[in-house]
CSV table of N, CA and C and ligand atoms in Angstrom, one decimal:
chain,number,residue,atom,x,y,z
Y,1,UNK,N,0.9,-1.2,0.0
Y,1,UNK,CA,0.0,0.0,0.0
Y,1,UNK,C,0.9,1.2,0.0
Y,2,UNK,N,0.5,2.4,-1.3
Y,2,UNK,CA,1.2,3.1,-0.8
Y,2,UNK,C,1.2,4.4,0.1
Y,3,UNK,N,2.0,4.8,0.7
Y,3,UNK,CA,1.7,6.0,1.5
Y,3,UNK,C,1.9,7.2,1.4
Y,4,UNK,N,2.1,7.3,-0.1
Y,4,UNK,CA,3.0,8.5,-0.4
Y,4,UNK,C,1.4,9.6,-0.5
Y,5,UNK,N,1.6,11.1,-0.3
Y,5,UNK,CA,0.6,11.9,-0.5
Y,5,UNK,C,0.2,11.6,-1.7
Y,6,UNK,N,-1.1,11.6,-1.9
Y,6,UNK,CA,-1.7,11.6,-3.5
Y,6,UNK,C,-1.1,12.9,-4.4
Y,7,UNK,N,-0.7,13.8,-3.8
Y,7,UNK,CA,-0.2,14.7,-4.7
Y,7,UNK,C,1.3,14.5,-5.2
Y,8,UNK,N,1.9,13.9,-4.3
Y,8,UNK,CA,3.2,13.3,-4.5
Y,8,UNK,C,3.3,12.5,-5.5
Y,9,UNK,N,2.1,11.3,-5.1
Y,9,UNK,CA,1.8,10.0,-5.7
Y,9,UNK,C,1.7,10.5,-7.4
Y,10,UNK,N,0.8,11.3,-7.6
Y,10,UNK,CA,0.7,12.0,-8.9
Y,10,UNK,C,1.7,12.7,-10.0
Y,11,UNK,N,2.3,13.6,-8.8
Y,11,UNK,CA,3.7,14.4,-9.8
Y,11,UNK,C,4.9,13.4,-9.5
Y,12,UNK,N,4.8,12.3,-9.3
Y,12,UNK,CA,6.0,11.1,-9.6
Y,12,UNK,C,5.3,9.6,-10.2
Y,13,UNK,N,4.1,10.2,-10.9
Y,13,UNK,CA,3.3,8.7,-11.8
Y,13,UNK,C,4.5,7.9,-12.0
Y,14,UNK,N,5.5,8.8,-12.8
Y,14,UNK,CA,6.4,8.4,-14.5
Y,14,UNK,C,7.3,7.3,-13.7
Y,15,UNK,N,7.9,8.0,-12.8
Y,15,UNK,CA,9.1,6.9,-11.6
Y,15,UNK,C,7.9,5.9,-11.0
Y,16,UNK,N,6.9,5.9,-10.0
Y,16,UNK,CA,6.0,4.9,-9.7
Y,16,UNK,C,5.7,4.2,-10.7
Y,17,UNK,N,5.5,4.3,-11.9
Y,17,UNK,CA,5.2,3.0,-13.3
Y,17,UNK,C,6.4,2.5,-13.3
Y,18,UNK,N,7.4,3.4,-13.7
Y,18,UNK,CA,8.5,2.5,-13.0
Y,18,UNK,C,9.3,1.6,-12.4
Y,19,UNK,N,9.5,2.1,-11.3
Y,19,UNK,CA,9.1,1.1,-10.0
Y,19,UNK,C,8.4,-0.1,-10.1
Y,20,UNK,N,7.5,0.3,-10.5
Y,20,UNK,CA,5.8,-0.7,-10.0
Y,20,UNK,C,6.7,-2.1,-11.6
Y,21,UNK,N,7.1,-1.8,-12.8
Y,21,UNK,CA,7.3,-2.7,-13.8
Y,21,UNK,C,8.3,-2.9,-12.7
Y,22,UNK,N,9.8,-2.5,-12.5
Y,22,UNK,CA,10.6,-3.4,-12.4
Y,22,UNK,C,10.5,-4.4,-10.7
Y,23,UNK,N,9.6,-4.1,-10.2
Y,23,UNK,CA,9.0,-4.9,-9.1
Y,23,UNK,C,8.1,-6.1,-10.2
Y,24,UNK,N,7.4,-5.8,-10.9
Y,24,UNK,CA,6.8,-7.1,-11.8
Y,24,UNK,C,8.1,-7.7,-11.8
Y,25,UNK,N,8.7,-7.7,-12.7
Y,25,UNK,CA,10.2,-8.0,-13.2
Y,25,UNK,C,10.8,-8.5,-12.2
Y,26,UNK,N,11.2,-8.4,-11.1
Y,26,UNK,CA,12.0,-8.9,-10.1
Y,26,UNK,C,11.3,-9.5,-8.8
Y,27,UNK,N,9.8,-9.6,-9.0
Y,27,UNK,CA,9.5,-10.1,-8.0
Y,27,UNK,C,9.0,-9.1,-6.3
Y,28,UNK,N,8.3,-9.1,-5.5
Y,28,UNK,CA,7.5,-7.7,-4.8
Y,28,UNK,C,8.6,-8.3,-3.3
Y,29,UNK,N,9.4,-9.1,-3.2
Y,29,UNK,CA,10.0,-9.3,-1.9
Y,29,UNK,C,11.1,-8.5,-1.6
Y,30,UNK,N,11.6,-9.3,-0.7
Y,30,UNK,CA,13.1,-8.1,0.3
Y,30,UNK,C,14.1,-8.5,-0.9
Y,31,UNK,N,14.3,-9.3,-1.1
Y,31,UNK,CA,15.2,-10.1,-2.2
Y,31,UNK,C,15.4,-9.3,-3.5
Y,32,UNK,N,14.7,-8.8,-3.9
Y,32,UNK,CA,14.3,-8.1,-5.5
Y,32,UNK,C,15.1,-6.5,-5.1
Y,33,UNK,N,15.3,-6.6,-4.2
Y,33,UNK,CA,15.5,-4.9,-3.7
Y,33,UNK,C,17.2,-4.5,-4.3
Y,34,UNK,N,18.0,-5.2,-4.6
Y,34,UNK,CA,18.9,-5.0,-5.4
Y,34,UNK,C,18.4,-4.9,-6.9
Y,35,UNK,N,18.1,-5.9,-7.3
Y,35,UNK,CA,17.9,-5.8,-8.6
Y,35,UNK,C,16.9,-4.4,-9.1
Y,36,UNK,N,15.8,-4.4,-8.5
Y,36,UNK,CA,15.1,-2.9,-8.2
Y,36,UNK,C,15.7,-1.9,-8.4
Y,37,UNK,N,16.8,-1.2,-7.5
Y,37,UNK,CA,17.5,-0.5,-7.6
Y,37,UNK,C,18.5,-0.3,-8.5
Y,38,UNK,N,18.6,-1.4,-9.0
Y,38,UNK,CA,20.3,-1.3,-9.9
Y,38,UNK,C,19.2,-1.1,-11.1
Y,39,UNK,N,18.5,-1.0,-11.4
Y,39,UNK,CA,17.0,-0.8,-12.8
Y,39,UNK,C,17.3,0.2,-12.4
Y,40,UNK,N,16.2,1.3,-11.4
Y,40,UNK,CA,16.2,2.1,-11.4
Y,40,UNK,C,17.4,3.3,-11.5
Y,41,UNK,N,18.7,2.8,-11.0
Y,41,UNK,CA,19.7,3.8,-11.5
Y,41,UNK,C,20.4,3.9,-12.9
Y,42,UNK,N,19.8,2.5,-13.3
Y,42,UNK,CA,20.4,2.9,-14.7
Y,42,UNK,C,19.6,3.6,-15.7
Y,43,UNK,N,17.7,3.0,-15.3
Y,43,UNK,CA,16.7,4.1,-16.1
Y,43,UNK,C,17.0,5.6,-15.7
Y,44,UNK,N,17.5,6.1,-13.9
Y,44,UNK,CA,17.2,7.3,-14.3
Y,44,UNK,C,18.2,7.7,-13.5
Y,45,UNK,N,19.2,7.3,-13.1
Y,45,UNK,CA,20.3,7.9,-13.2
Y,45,UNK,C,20.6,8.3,-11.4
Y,46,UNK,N,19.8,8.0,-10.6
Y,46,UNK,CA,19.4,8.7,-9.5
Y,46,UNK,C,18.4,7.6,-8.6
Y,47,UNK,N,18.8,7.8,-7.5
Y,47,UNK,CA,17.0,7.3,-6.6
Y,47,UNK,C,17.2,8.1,-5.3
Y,48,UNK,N,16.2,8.9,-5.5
Y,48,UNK,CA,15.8,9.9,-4.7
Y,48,UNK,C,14.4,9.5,-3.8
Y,49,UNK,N,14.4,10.3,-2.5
Y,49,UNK,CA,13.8,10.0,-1.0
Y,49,UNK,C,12.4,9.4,-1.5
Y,50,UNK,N,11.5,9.4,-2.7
Y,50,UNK,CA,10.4,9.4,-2.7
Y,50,UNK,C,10.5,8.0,-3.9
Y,51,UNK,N,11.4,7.8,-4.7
Y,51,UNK,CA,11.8,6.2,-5.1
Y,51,UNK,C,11.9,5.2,-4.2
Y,52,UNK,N,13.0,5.5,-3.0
Y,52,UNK,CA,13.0,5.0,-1.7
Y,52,UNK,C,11.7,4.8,-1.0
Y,53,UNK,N,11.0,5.4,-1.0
Y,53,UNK,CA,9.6,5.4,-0.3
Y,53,UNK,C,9.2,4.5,-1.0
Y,54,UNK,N,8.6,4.6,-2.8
Y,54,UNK,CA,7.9,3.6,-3.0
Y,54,UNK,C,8.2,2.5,-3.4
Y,55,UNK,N,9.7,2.1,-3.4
Y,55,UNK,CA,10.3,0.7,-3.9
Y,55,UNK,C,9.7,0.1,-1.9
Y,56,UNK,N,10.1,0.6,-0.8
Y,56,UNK,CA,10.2,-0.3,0.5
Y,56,UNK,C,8.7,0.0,0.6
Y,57,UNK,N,7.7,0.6,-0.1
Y,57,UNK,CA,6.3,0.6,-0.2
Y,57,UNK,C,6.0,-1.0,-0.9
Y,58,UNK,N,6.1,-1.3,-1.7
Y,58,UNK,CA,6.3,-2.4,-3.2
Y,58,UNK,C,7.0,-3.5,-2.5
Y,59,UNK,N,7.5,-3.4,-1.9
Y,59,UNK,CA,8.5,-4.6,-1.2
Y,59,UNK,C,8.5,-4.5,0.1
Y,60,UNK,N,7.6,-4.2,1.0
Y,60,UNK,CA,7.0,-4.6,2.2
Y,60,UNK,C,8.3,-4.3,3.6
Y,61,UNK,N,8.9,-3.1,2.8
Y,61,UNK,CA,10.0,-3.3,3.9
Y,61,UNK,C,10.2,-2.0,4.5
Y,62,UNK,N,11.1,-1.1,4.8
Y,62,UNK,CA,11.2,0.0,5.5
Y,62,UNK,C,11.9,0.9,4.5
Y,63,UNK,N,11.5,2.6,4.5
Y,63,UNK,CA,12.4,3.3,3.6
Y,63,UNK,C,13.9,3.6,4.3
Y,64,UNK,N,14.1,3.1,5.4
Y,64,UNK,CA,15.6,3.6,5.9
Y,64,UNK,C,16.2,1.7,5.7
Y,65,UNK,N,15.1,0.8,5.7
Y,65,UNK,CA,15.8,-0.5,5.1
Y,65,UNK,C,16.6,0.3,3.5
Y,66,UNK,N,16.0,0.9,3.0
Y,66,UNK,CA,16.2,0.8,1.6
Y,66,UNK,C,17.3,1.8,1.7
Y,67,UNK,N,17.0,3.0,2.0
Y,67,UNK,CA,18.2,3.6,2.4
Y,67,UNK,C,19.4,3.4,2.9
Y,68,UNK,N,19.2,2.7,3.9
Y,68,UNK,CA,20.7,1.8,4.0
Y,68,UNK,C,21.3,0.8,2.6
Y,69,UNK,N,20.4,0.3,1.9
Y,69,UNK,CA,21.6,-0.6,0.7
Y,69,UNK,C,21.6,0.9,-0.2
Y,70,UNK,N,20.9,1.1,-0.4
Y,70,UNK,CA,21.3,2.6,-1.6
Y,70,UNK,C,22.7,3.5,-0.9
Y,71,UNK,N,22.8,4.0,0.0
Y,71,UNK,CA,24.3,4.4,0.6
Y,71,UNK,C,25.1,3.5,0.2
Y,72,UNK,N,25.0,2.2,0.7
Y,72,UNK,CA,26.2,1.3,0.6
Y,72,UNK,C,26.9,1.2,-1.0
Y,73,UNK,N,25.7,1.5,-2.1
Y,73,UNK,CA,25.9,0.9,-3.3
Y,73,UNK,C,26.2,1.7,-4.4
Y,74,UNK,N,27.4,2.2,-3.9
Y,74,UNK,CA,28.1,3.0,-4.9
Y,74,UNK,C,28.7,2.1,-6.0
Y,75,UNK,N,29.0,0.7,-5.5
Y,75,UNK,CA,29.2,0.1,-6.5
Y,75,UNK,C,28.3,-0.6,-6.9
Y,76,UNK,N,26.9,-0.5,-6.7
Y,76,UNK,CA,26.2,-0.5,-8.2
Y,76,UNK,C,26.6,0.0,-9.7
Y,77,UNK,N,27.1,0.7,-9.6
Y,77,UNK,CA,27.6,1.4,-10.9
Y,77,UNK,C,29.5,0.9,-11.2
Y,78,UNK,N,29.8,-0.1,-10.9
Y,78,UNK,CA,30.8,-0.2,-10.9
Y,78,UNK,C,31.1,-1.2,-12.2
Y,79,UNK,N,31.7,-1.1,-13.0
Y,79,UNK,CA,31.9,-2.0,-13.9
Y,79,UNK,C,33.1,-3.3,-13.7
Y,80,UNK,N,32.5,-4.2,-13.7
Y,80,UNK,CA,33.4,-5.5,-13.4
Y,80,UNK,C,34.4,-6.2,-14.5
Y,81,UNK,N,35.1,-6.4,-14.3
Y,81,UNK,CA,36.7,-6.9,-14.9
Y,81,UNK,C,35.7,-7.9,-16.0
Y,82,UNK,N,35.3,-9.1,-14.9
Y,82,UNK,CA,34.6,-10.1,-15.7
Y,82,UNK,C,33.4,-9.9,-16.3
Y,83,UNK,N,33.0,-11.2,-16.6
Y,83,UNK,CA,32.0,-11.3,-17.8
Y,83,UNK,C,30.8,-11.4,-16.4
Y,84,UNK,N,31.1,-12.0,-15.2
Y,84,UNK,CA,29.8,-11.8,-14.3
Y,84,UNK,C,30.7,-11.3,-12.6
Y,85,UNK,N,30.1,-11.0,-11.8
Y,85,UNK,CA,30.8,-10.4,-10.7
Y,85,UNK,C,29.9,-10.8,-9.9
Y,86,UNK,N,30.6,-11.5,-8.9
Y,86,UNK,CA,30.3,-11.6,-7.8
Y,86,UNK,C,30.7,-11.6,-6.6
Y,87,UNK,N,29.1,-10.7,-6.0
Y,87,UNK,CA,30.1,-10.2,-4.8
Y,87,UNK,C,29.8,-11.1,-3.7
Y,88,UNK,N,30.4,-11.1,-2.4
Y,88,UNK,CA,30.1,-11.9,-1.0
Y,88,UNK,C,30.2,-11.0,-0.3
Y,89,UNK,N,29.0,-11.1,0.8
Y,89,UNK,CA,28.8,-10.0,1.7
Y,89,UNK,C,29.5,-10.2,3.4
Y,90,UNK,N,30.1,-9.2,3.5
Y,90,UNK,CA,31.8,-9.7,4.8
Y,90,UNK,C,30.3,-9.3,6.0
Y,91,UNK,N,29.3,-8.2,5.8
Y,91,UNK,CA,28.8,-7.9,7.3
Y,91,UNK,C,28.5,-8.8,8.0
Y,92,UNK,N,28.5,-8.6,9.7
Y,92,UNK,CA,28.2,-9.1,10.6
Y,92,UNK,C,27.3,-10.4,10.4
Y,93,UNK,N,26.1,-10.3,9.8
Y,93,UNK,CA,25.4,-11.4,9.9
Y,93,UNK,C,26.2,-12.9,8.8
Y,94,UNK,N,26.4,-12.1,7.9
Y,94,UNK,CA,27.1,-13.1,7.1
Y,94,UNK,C,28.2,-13.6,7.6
Y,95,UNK,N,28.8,-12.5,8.3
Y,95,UNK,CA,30.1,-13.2,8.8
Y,95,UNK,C,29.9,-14.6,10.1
Y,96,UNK,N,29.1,-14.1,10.5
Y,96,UNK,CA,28.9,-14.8,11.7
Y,96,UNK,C,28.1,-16.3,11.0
Y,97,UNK,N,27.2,-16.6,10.0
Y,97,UNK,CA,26.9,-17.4,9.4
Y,97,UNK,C,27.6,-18.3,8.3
Y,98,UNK,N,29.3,-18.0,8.4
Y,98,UNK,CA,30.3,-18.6,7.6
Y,98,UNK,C,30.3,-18.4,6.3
Y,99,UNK,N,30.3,-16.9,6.0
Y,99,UNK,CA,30.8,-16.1,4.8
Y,99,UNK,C,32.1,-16.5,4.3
Y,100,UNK,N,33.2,-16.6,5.6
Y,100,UNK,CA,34.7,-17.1,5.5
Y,100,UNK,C,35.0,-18.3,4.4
Y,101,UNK,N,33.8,-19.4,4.8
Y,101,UNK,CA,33.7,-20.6,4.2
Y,101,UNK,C,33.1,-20.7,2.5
Y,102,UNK,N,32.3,-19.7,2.3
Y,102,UNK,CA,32.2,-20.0,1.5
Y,102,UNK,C,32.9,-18.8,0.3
Y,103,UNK,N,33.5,-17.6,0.9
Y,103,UNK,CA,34.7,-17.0,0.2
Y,103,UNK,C,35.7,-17.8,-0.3
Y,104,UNK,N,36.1,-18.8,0.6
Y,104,UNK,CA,36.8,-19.9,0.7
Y,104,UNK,C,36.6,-20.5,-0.7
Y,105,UNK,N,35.8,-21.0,-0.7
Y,105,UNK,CA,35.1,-21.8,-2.1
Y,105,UNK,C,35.2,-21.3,-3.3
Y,106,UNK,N,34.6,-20.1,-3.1
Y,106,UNK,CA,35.0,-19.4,-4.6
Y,106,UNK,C,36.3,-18.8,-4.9
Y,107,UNK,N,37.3,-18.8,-3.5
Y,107,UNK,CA,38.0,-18.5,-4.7
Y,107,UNK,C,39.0,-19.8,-5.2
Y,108,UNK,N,38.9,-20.7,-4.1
Y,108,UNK,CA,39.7,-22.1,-4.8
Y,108,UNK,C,38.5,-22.6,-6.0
Y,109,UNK,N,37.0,-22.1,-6.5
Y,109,UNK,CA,36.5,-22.6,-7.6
Y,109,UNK,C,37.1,-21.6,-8.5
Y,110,UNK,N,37.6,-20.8,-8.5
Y,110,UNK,CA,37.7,-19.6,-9.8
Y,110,UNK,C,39.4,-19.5,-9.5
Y,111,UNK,N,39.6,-20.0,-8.7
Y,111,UNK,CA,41.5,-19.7,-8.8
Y,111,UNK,C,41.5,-18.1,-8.8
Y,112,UNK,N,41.2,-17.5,-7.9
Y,112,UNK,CA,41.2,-15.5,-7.7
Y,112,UNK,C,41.5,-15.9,-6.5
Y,113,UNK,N,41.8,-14.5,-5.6
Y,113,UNK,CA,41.7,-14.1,-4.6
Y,113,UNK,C,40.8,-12.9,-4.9
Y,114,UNK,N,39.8,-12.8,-3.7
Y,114,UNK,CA,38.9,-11.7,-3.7
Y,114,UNK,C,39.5,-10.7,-4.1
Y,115,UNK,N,38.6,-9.7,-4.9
Y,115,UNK,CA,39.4,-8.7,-5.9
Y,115,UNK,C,39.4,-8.3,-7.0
Y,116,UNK,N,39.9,-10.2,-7.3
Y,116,UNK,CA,40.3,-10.3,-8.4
Y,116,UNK,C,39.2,-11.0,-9.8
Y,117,UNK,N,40.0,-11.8,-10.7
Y,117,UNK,CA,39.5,-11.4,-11.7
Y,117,UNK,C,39.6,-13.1,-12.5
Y,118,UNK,N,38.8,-13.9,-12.2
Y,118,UNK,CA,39.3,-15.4,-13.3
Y,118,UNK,C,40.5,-15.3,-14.5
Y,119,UNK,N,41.0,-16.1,-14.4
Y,119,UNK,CA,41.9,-16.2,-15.8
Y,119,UNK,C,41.1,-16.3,-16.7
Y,120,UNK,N,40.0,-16.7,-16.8
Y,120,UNK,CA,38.6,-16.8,-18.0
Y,120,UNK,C,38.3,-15.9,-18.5
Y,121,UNK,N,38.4,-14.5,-17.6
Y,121,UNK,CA,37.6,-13.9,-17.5
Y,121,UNK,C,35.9,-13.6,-17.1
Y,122,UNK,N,35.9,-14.8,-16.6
Y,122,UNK,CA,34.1,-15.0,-16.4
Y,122,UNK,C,33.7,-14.2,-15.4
Y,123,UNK,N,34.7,-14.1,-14.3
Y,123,UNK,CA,34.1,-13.4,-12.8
Y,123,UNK,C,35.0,-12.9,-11.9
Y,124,UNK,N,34.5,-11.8,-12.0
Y,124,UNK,CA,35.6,-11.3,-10.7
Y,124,UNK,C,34.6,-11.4,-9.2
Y,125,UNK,N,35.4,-11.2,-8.4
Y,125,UNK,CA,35.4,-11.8,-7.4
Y,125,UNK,C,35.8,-10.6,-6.6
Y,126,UNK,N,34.2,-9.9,-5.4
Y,126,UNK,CA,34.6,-8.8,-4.5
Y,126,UNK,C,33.8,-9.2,-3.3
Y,127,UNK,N,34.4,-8.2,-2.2
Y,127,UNK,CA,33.6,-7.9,-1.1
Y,127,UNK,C,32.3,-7.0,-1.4
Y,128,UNK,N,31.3,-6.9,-0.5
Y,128,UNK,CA,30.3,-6.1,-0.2
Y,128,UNK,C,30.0,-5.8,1.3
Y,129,UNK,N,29.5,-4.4,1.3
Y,129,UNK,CA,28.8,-5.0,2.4
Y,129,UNK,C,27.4,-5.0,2.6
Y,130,UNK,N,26.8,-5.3,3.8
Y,130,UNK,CA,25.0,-5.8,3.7
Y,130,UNK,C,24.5,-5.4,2.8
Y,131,UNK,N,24.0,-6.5,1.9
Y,131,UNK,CA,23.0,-6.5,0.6
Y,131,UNK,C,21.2,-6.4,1.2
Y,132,UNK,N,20.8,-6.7,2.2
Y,132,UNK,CA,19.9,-6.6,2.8
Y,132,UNK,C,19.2,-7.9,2.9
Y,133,UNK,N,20.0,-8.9,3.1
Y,133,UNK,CA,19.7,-10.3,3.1
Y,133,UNK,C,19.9,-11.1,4.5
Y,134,UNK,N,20.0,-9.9,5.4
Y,134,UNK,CA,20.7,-10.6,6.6
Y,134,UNK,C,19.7,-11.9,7.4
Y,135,UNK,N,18.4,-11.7,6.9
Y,135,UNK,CA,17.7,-12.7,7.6
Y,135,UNK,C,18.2,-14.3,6.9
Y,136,UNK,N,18.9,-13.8,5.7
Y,136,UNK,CA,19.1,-15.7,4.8
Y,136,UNK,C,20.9,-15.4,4.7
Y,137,UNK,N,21.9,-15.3,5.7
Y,137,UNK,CA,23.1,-15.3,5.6
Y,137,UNK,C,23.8,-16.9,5.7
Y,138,UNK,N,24.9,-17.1,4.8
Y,138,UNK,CA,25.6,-15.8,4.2
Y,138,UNK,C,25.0,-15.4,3.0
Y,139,UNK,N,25.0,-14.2,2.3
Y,139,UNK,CA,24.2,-14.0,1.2
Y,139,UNK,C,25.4,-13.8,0.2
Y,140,UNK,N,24.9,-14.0,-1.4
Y,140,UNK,CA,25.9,-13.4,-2.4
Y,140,UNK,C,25.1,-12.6,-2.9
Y,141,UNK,N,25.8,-11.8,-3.8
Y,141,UNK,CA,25.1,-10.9,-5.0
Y,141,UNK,C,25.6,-11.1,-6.1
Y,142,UNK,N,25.3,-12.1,-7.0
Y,142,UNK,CA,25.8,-12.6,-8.4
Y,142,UNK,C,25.4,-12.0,-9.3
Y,143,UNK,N,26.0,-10.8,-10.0
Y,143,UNK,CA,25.8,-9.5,-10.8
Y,143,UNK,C,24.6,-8.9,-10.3
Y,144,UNK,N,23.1,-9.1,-10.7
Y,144,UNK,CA,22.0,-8.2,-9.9
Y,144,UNK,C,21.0,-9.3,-9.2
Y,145,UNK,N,21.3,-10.8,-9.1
Y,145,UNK,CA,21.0,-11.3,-8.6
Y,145,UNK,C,21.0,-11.9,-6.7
Y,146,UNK,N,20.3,-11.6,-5.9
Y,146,UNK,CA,21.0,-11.7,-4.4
Y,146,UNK,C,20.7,-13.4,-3.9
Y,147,UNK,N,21.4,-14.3,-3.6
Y,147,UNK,CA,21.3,-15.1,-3.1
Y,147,UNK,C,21.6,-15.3,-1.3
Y,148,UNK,N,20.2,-15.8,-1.0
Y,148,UNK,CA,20.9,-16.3,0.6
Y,148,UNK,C,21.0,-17.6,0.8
Y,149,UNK,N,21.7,-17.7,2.4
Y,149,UNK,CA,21.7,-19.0,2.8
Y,149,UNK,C,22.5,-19.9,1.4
Y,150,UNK,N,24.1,-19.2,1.4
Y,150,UNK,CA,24.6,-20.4,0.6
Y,150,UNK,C,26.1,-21.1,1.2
Y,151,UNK,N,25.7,-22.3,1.0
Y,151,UNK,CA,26.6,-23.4,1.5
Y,151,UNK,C,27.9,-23.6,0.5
Y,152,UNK,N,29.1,-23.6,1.1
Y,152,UNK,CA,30.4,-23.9,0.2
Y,152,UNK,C,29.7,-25.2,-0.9
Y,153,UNK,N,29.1,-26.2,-0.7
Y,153,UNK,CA,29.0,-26.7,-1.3
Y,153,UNK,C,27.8,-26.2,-2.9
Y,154,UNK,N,27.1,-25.5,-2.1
Y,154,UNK,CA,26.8,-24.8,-3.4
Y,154,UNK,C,27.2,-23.7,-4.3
Y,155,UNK,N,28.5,-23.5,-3.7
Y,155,UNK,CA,29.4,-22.8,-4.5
Y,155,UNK,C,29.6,-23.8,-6.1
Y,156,UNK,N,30.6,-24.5,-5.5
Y,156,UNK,CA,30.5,-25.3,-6.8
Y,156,UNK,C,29.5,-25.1,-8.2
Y,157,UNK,N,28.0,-25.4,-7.6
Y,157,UNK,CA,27.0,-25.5,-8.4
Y,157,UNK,C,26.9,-24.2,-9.3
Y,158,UNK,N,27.0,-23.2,-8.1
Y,158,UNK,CA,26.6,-21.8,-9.4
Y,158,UNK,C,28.2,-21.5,-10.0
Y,159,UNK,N,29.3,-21.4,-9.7
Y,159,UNK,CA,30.5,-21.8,-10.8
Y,159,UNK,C,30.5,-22.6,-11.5
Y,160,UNK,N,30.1,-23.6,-11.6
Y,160,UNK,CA,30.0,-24.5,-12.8
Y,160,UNK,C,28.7,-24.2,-13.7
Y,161,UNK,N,27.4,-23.4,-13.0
Y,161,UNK,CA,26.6,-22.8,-14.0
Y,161,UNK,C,26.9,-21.4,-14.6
Y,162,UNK,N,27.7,-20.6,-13.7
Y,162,UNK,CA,28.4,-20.1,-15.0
Y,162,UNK,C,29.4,-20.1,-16.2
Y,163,UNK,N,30.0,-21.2,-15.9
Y,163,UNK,CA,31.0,-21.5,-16.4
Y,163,UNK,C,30.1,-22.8,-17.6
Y,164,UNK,N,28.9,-23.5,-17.7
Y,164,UNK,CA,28.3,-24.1,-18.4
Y,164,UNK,C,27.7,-23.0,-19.6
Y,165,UNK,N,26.9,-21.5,-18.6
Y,165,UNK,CA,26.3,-20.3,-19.7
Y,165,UNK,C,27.1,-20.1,-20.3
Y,166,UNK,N,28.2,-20.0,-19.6
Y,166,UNK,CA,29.5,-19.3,-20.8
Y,166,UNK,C,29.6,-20.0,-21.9
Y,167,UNK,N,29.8,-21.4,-21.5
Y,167,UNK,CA,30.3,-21.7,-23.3
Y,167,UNK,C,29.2,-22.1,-23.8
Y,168,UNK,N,27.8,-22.0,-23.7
Y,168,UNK,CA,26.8,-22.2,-24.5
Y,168,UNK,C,26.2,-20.5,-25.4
Y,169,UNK,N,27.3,-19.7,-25.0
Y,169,UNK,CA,27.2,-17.9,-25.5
Y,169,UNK,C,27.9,-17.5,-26.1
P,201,FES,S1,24.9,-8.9,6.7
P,201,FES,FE1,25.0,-9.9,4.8
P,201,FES,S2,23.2,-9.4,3.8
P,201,FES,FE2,23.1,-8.2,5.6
């Protein structure tokens, strides 16, 4: 529901249709809230207090939840070495839920150290911090994708499914 004044609601239709498609597109949960965001700064360049409002309006969550990943995500805009980037998130909850272990994993599956950059080129390989996933830690963020709750052993799985897309591209 949203809360924004109806006059507000009105002189920002153009961003609310906005919003409102790339929430179709990614889904109305806590989870989508990256992908959401990283849309929205590339359609308009910006997400300003009243985008914030209605994306954690759309996704059932709080505008200072939202506010906090939008500060953190300067590197949304960051362009990655590789062909996909993935980040692992170091904060507190992840850490404490064996982020270590599964940093671990990826970089003995990609032969990198965080940072860096596959010899493939498929994926570089960075830190973050809280992606807003802290209830499903440790979480990744595999280009605009956020995963939680992942196990070293499913590391493997999504390196070898990238590494499967790749040569079928
Ligand atoms: S602490 Fe890792 S997602 Fe929030």
């Amino acid at each position: 529901m949203l809360t924004l004044p109806v006059e507000l609601a009105a002189e920002h239709a153009d961003l609310i249709a906005a919003i409102d498609a790339l929430v179709d597109a990614h889904g109305a949960t806590r989870s989508a809230l990256i992908p959401v965001l990283q849309g929205l700064r590339e359609q308009r360049h910006e997400i300003n207090d009243v985008a914030m409002q209605v994306v954690a309006d759309r996704l059932g969550i709080t505008p200072v939840d939202v506010q906090g990943v939008v500060t953190f995500y300067s590197f949304l805009k960051m362009e990655a070495a590789g062909k996909h980037i993935v980040h692992v998130c170091r904060t507190l909850s992840c850490e404490m839920a064996g982020m270590r272990r599964v940093a671990e994993q990826l970089q003995a599956e990609l032969g990198v150290t965080v940072g860096g950059t596959s010899a493939d080129n498929l994926v570089t390989l960075d830190w973050v911090n809280c992606i807003g996933m802290c209830d499903q830690p440790p979480a990744l963020l595999i280009d605009r994708k956020a995963l939680g709750r992942v196990t070293p052993a499913q590391v493997r799985e999504i390196v070898a499914g990238l590494r499967a897309e790749a040569a079928t591209t």
